[in-house]
Amino acid sequence: MNILKDKRGEGYIDTVIIVFVVVLMLAFATRVLPVFIAKSKLDTFADEAVRCAEIEGYIGNETKNRINELKANTGLDPNINWSTTGKIQLNHRFSLVLTLETDIGFFSFGSFPITLTSKATGRSEVYWKD
């Protein structure tokens, strides 16, 4: 009975449990934080693509070239949906929606696919004579 009442090793067990919990939290953070970074990159990607279309007043070759540059720089390959294509008259609104499938896997516990979405809108800065 004296062995059960003895409290001499209690601090070691508490320390082991605390270290285990901290290590699990760090492992979880290393799997989840890249998703927030990808979302930030996706937002910047959308803003820069829309800005290119605003300046050009046209969704075509120049915007495709800019999107290819952004894909190379960010390492992202999102699905791209423009609200319109071709010439955009001065001060007309247009929008861009980017979607990207990302996987949050926590080692061998499973895979959790999520869809990141980024939206950006703009207005053309070019007057097209017809």
mmCIF file with all atom_site columns, N, CA, C and O in Angstrom, residues 52-63 82-95 122-130:
data_model
loop_
_atom_site.group_PDB
_atom_site.id
_atom_site.type_symbol
_atom_site.label_atom_id
_atom_site.label_alt_id
_atom_site.label_comp_id
_atom_site.label_asym_id
_atom_site.label_entity_id
_atom_site.label_seq_id
_atom_site.pdbx_PDB_ins_code
_atom_site.Cartn_x
_atom_site.Cartn_y
_atom_site.Cartn_z
_atom_site.occupancy
_atom_site.B_iso_or_equiv
_atom_site.pdbx_formal_charge
_atom_site.auth_seq_id
_atom_site.auth_comp_id
_atom_site.auth_asym_id
_atom_site.auth_atom_id
_atom_site.pdbx_PDB_model_num
ATOM 1   N N  . CYS A 1 52  ? -4.181  43.299 -63.908 1.00 0.00 ? 52  CYS A N  1
ATOM 2   C CA . CYS A 1 52  ? -3.705  43.214 -65.289 1.00 0.00 ? 52  CYS A CA 1
ATOM 3   C C  . CYS A 1 52  ? -4.865  43.409 -66.263 1.00 0.00 ? 52  CYS A C  1
ATOM 4   O O  . CYS A 1 52  ? -4.744  44.145 -67.249 1.00 0.00 ? 52  CYS A O  1
ATOM 5   N N  . ALA A 1 53  ? -5.996  42.782 -65.993 1.00 0.00 ? 53  ALA A N  1
ATOM 6   C CA . ALA A 1 53  ? -7.169  42.932 -66.868 1.00 0.00 ? 53  ALA A CA 1
ATOM 7   C C  . ALA A 1 53  ? -7.715  44.353 -66.817 1.00 0.00 ? 53  ALA A C  1
ATOM 8   O O  . ALA A 1 53  ? -8.198  44.870 -67.833 1.00 0.00 ? 53  ALA A O  1
ATOM 9   N N  . GLU A 1 54  ? -7.654  45.007 -65.659 1.00 0.00 ? 54  GLU A N  1
ATOM 10  C CA . GLU A 1 54  ? -8.103  46.399 -65.551 1.00 0.00 ? 54  GLU A CA 1
ATOM 11  C C  . GLU A 1 54  ? -7.259  47.307 -66.444 1.00 0.00 ? 54  GLU A C  1
ATOM 12  O O  . GLU A 1 54  ? -7.794  48.153 -67.159 1.00 0.00 ? 54  GLU A O  1
ATOM 13  N N  . ILE A 1 55  ? -5.966  47.141 -66.390 1.00 0.00 ? 55  ILE A N  1
ATOM 14  C CA . ILE A 1 55  ? -5.057  47.989 -67.156 1.00 0.00 ? 55  ILE A CA 1
ATOM 15  C C  . ILE A 1 55  ? -5.203  47.733 -68.657 1.00 0.00 ? 55  ILE A C  1
ATOM 16  O O  . ILE A 1 55  ? -5.220  48.668 -69.449 1.00 0.00 ? 55  ILE A O  1
ATOM 17  N N  . GLU A 1 56  ? -5.318  46.478 -69.041 1.00 0.00 ? 56  GLU A N  1
ATOM 18  C CA . GLU A 1 56  ? -5.428  46.126 -70.457 1.00 0.00 ? 56  GLU A CA 1
ATOM 19  C C  . GLU A 1 56  ? -6.821  46.402 -71.014 1.00 0.00 ? 56  GLU A C  1
ATOM 20  O O  . GLU A 1 56  ? -6.964  46.651 -72.210 1.00 0.00 ? 56  GLU A O  1
ATOM 21  N N  . GLY A 1 57  ? -7.857  46.297 -70.161 1.00 0.00 ? 57  GLY A N  1
ATOM 22  C CA . GLY A 1 57  ? -9.234  46.449 -70.637 1.00 0.00 ? 57  GLY A CA 1
ATOM 23  C C  . GLY A 1 57  ? -9.665  45.280 -71.501 1.00 0.00 ? 57  GLY A C  1
ATOM 24  O O  . GLY A 1 57  ? -10.600 45.385 -72.285 1.00 0.00 ? 57  GLY A O  1
ATOM 25  N N  . TYR A 1 58  ? -8.966  44.165 -71.352 1.00 0.00 ? 58  TYR A N  1
ATOM 26  C CA . TYR A 1 58  ? -9.193  43.030 -72.228 1.00 0.00 ? 58  TYR A CA 1
ATOM 27  C C  . TYR A 1 58  ? -8.766  41.764 -71.498 1.00 0.00 ? 58  TYR A C  1
ATOM 28  O O  . TYR A 1 58  ? -7.709  41.723 -70.879 1.00 0.00 ? 58  TYR A O  1
ATOM 29  N N  . ILE A 1 59  ? -9.593  40.747 -71.582 1.00 0.00 ? 59  ILE A N  1
ATOM 30  C CA . ILE A 1 59  ? -9.214  39.451 -71.019 1.00 0.00 ? 59  ILE A CA 1
ATOM 31  C C  . ILE A 1 59  ? -8.858  38.559 -72.197 1.00 0.00 ? 59  ILE A C  1
ATOM 32  O O  . ILE A 1 59  ? -9.734  38.141 -72.955 1.00 0.00 ? 59  ILE A O  1
ATOM 33  N N  . GLY A 1 60  ? -7.589  38.351 -72.371 1.00 0.00 ? 60  GLY A N  1
ATOM 34  C CA . GLY A 1 60  ? -7.111  37.595 -73.529 1.00 0.00 ? 60  GLY A CA 1
ATOM 35  C C  . GLY A 1 60  ? -5.677  37.163 -73.334 1.00 0.00 ? 60  GLY A C  1
ATOM 36  O O  . GLY A 1 60  ? -5.304  36.667 -72.265 1.00 0.00 ? 60  GLY A O  1
ATOM 37  N N  . ASN A 1 61  ? -4.859  37.379 -74.352 1.00 0.00 ? 61  ASN A N  1
ATOM 38  C CA . ASN A 1 61  ? -3.480  36.884 -74.338 1.00 0.00 ? 61  ASN A CA 1
ATOM 39  C C  . ASN A 1 61  ? -2.631  37.502 -73.230 1.00 0.00 ? 61  ASN A C  1
ATOM 40  O O  . ASN A 1 61  ? -1.843  36.804 -72.587 1.00 0.00 ? 61  ASN A O  1
ATOM 41  N N  . GLU A 1 62  ? -2.761  38.807 -73.037 1.00 0.00 ? 62  GLU A N  1
ATOM 42  C CA . GLU A 1 62  ? -1.935  39.473 -72.008 1.00 0.00 ? 62  GLU A CA 1
ATOM 43  C C  . GLU A 1 62  ? -2.267  38.962 -70.611 1.00 0.00 ? 62  GLU A C  1
ATOM 44  O O  . GLU A 1 62  ? -1.373  38.709 -69.798 1.00 0.00 ? 62  GLU A O  1
ATOM 45  N N  . THR A 1 63  ? -3.551  38.793 -70.326 1.00 0.00 ? 63  THR A N  1
ATOM 46  C CA . THR A 1 63  ? -3.936  38.268 -69.007 1.00 0.00 ? 63  THR A CA 1
ATOM 47  C C  . THR A 1 63  ? -3.525  36.807 -68.861 1.00 0.00 ? 63  THR A C  1
ATOM 48  O O  . THR A 1 63  ? -3.125  36.384 -67.773 1.00 0.00 ? 63  THR A O  1
ATOM 49  N N  . TRP A 1 82  ? -13.513 33.635 -65.218 1.00 0.00 ? 82  TRP A N  1
ATOM 50  C CA . TRP A 1 82  ? -13.757 35.063 -65.430 1.00 0.00 ? 82  TRP A CA 1
ATOM 51  C C  . TRP A 1 82  ? -15.252 35.255 -65.652 1.00 0.00 ? 82  TRP A C  1
ATOM 52  O O  . TRP A 1 82  ? -15.908 34.410 -66.248 1.00 0.00 ? 82  TRP A O  1
ATOM 53  N N  . SER A 1 83  ? -15.786 36.401 -65.239 1.00 0.00 ? 83  SER A N  1
ATOM 54  C CA . SER A 1 83  ? -17.203 36.681 -65.472 1.00 0.00 ? 83  SER A CA 1
ATOM 55  C C  . SER A 1 83  ? -17.465 37.071 -66.916 1.00 0.00 ? 83  SER A C  1
ATOM 56  O O  . SER A 1 83  ? -18.597 36.984 -67.390 1.00 0.00 ? 83  SER A O  1
ATOM 57  N N  . THR A 1 84  ? -16.438 37.494 -67.624 1.00 0.00 ? 84  THR A N  1
ATOM 58  C CA . THR A 1 84  ? -16.552 37.877 -69.023 1.00 0.00 ? 84  THR A CA 1
ATOM 59  C C  . THR A 1 84  ? -15.224 37.624 -69.714 1.00 0.00 ? 84  THR A C  1
ATOM 60  O O  . THR A 1 84  ? -14.220 37.383 -69.050 1.00 0.00 ? 84  THR A O  1
ATOM 61  N N  . THR A 1 85  ? -15.227 37.674 -71.032 1.00 0.00 ? 85  THR A N  1
ATOM 62  C CA . THR A 1 85  ? -13.978 37.548 -71.782 1.00 0.00 ? 85  THR A CA 1
ATOM 63  C C  . THR A 1 85  ? -13.969 38.600 -72.881 1.00 0.00 ? 85  THR A C  1
ATOM 64  O O  . THR A 1 85  ? -14.984 39.210 -73.176 1.00 0.00 ? 85  THR A O  1
ATOM 65  N N  . GLY A 1 86  ? -12.824 38.791 -73.478 1.00 0.00 ? 86  GLY A N  1
ATOM 66  C CA . GLY A 1 86  ? -12.703 39.765 -74.563 1.00 0.00 ? 86  GLY A CA 1
ATOM 67  C C  . GLY A 1 86  ? -12.581 41.183 -74.034 1.00 0.00 ? 86  GLY A C  1
ATOM 68  O O  . GLY A 1 86  ? -12.122 41.422 -72.920 1.00 0.00 ? 86  GLY A O  1
ATOM 69  N N  . LYS A 1 87  ? -13.002 42.145 -74.864 1.00 0.00 ? 87  LYS A N  1
ATOM 70  C CA . LYS A 1 87  ? -12.895 43.551 -74.505 1.00 0.00 ? 87  LYS A CA 1
ATOM 71  C C  . LYS A 1 87  ? -13.880 43.912 -73.398 1.00 0.00 ? 87  LYS A C  1
ATOM 72  O O  . LYS A 1 87  ? -15.015 43.446 -73.385 1.00 0.00 ? 87  LYS A O  1
ATOM 73  N N  . ILE A 1 88  ? -13.411 44.781 -72.508 1.00 0.00 ? 88  ILE A N  1
ATOM 74  C CA . ILE A 1 88  ? -14.250 45.282 -71.423 1.00 0.00 ? 88  ILE A CA 1
ATOM 75  C C  . ILE A 1 88  ? -14.255 46.802 -71.536 1.00 0.00 ? 88  ILE A C  1
ATOM 76  O O  . ILE A 1 88  ? -13.210 47.436 -71.464 1.00 0.00 ? 88  ILE A O  1
ATOM 77  N N  . GLN A 1 89  ? -15.423 47.356 -71.732 1.00 0.00 ? 89  GLN A N  1
ATOM 78  C CA . GLN A 1 89  ? -15.552 48.798 -71.921 1.00 0.00 ? 89  GLN A CA 1
ATOM 79  C C  . GLN A 1 89  ? -15.221 49.551 -70.631 1.00 0.00 ? 89  GLN A C  1
ATOM 80  O O  . GLN A 1 89  ? -15.315 48.991 -69.530 1.00 0.00 ? 89  GLN A O  1
ATOM 81  N N  . LEU A 1 90  ? -14.838 50.798 -70.772 1.00 0.00 ? 90  LEU A N  1
ATOM 82  C CA . LEU A 1 90  ? -14.444 51.648 -69.657 1.00 0.00 ? 90  LEU A CA 1
ATOM 83  C C  . LEU A 1 90  ? -15.475 51.597 -68.524 1.00 0.00 ? 90  LEU A C  1
ATOM 84  O O  . LEU A 1 90  ? -16.671 51.736 -68.753 1.00 0.00 ? 90  LEU A O  1
ATOM 85  N N  . ASN A 1 91  ? -15.002 51.366 -67.319 1.00 0.00 ? 91  ASN A N  1
ATOM 86  C CA . ASN A 1 91  ? -15.778 51.374 -66.078 1.00 0.00 ? 91  ASN A CA 1
ATOM 87  C C  . ASN A 1 91  ? -16.791 50.235 -65.959 1.00 0.00 ? 91  ASN A C  1
ATOM 88  O O  . ASN A 1 91  ? -17.631 50.257 -65.070 1.00 0.00 ? 91  ASN A O  1
ATOM 89  N N  . HIS A 1 92  ? -16.727 49.243 -66.823 1.00 0.00 ? 92  HIS A N  1
ATOM 90  C CA . HIS A 1 92  ? -17.587 48.070 -66.666 1.00 0.00 ? 92  HIS A CA 1
ATOM 91  C C  . HIS A 1 92  ? -16.938 47.111 -65.680 1.00 0.00 ? 92  HIS A C  1
ATOM 92  O O  . HIS A 1 92  ? -15.728 46.904 -65.706 1.00 0.00 ? 92  HIS A O  1
ATOM 93  N N  . ARG A 1 93  ? -17.772 46.525 -64.840 1.00 0.00 ? 93  ARG A N  1
ATOM 94  C CA . ARG A 1 93  ? -17.278 45.617 -63.806 1.00 0.00 ? 93  ARG A CA 1
ATOM 95  C C  . ARG A 1 93  ? -17.078 44.210 -64.360 1.00 0.00 ? 93  ARG A C  1
ATOM 96  O O  . ARG A 1 93  ? -17.818 43.768 -65.221 1.00 0.00 ? 93  ARG A O  1
ATOM 97  N N  . PHE A 1 94  ? -16.094 43.536 -63.816 1.00 0.00 ? 94  PHE A N  1
ATOM 98  C CA . PHE A 1 94  ? -15.867 42.124 -64.110 1.00 0.00 ? 94  PHE A CA 1
ATOM 99  C C  . PHE A 1 94  ? -15.313 41.477 -62.854 1.00 0.00 ? 94  PHE A C  1
ATOM 100 O O  . PHE A 1 94  ? -14.887 42.155 -61.921 1.00 0.00 ? 94  PHE A O  1
ATOM 101 N N  . SER A 1 95  ? -15.360 40.155 -62.817 1.00 0.00 ? 95  SER A N  1
ATOM 102 C CA . SER A 1 95  ? -14.871 39.467 -61.617 1.00 0.00 ? 95  SER A CA 1
ATOM 103 C C  . SER A 1 95  ? -14.096 38.209 -62.013 1.00 0.00 ? 95  SER A C  1
ATOM 104 O O  . SER A 1 95  ? -14.219 37.702 -63.123 1.00 0.00 ? 95  SER A O  1
ATOM 105 N N  . GLY A 1 122 ? -13.040 43.968 -60.502 1.00 0.00 ? 122 GLY A N  1
ATOM 106 C CA . GLY A 1 122 ? -12.362 45.152 -61.016 1.00 0.00 ? 122 GLY A CA 1
ATOM 107 C C  . GLY A 1 122 ? -13.221 45.875 -62.028 1.00 0.00 ? 122 GLY A C  1
ATOM 108 O O  . GLY A 1 122 ? -14.307 45.421 -62.396 1.00 0.00 ? 122 GLY A O  1
ATOM 109 N N  . ARG A 1 123 ? -12.725 47.026 -62.456 1.00 0.00 ? 123 ARG A N  1
ATOM 110 C CA . ARG A 1 123 ? -13.377 47.837 -63.482 1.00 0.00 ? 123 ARG A CA 1
ATOM 111 C C  . ARG A 1 123 ? -12.344 48.164 -64.549 1.00 0.00 ? 123 ARG A C  1
ATOM 112 O O  . ARG A 1 123 ? -11.205 48.509 -64.242 1.00 0.00 ? 123 ARG A O  1
ATOM 113 N N  . SER A 1 124 ? -12.783 48.097 -65.794 1.00 0.00 ? 124 SER A N  1
ATOM 114 C CA . SER A 1 124 ? -11.880 48.373 -66.897 1.00 0.00 ? 124 SER A CA 1
ATOM 115 C C  . SER A 1 124 ? -11.442 49.825 -66.885 1.00 0.00 ? 124 SER A C  1
ATOM 116 O O  . SER A 1 124 ? -12.220 50.721 -66.559 1.00 0.00 ? 124 SER A O  1
ATOM 117 N N  . GLU A 1 125 ? -10.209 50.049 -67.265 1.00 0.00 ? 125 GLU A N  1
ATOM 118 C CA . GLU A 1 125 ? -9.665  51.404 -67.344 1.00 0.00 ? 125 GLU A CA 1
ATOM 119 C C  . GLU A 1 125 ? -9.397  51.832 -68.787 1.00 0.00 ? 125 GLU A C  1
ATOM 120 O O  . GLU A 1 125 ? -8.685  52.793 -69.045 1.00 0.00 ? 125 GLU A O  1
ATOM 121 N N  . VAL A 1 126 ? -10.003 51.111 -69.740 1.00 0.00 ? 126 VAL A N  1
ATOM 122 C CA . VAL A 1 126 ? -9.743  51.373 -71.157 1.00 0.00 ? 126 VAL A CA 1
ATOM 123 C C  . VAL A 1 126 ? -11.060 51.680 -71.861 1.00 0.00 ? 126 VAL A C  1
ATOM 124 O O  . VAL A 1 126 ? -12.065 50.999 -71.649 1.00 0.00 ? 126 VAL A O  1
ATOM 125 N N  . TYR A 1 127 ? -11.032 52.724 -72.689 1.00 0.00 ? 127 TYR A N  1
ATOM 126 C CA . TYR A 1 127 ? -12.196 53.059 -73.529 1.00 0.00 ? 127 TYR A CA 1
ATOM 127 C C  . TYR A 1 127 ? -11.978 52.474 -74.912 1.00 0.00 ? 127 TYR A C  1
ATOM 128 O O  . TYR A 1 127 ? -10.976 52.739 -75.563 1.00 0.00 ? 127 TYR A O  1
ATOM 129 N N  . TRP A 1 128 ? -12.906 51.634 -75.331 1.00 0.00 ? 128 TRP A N  1
ATOM 130 C CA . TRP A 1 128 ? -12.818 50.997 -76.642 1.00 0.00 ? 128 TRP A CA 1
ATOM 131 C C  . TRP A 1 128 ? -13.769 51.708 -77.595 1.00 0.00 ? 128 TRP A C  1
ATOM 132 O O  . TRP A 1 128 ? -14.963 51.774 -77.365 1.00 0.00 ? 128 TRP A O  1
ATOM 133 N N  . LYS A 1 129 ? -13.243 52.235 -78.690 1.00 0.00 ? 129 LYS A N  1
ATOM 134 C CA . LYS A 1 129 ? -14.069 52.822 -79.743 1.00 0.00 ? 129 LYS A CA 1
ATOM 135 C C  . LYS A 1 129 ? -14.618 51.700 -80.602 1.00 0.00 ? 129 LYS A C  1
ATOM 136 O O  . LYS A 1 129 ? -13.884 50.821 -81.015 1.00 0.00 ? 129 LYS A O  1
ATOM 137 N N  . ASP A 1 130 ? -15.884 51.744 -80.887 1.00 0.00 ? 130 ASP A N  1
ATOM 138 C CA . ASP A 1 130 ? -16.479 50.700 -81.764 1.00 0.00 ? 130 ASP A CA 1
ATOM 139 C C  . ASP A 1 130 ? -16.749 51.228 -83.128 1.00 0.00 ? 130 ASP A C  1
ATOM 140 O O  . ASP A 1 130 ? -16.791 52.299 -83.491 1.00 0.00 ? 130 ASP A O  1
#
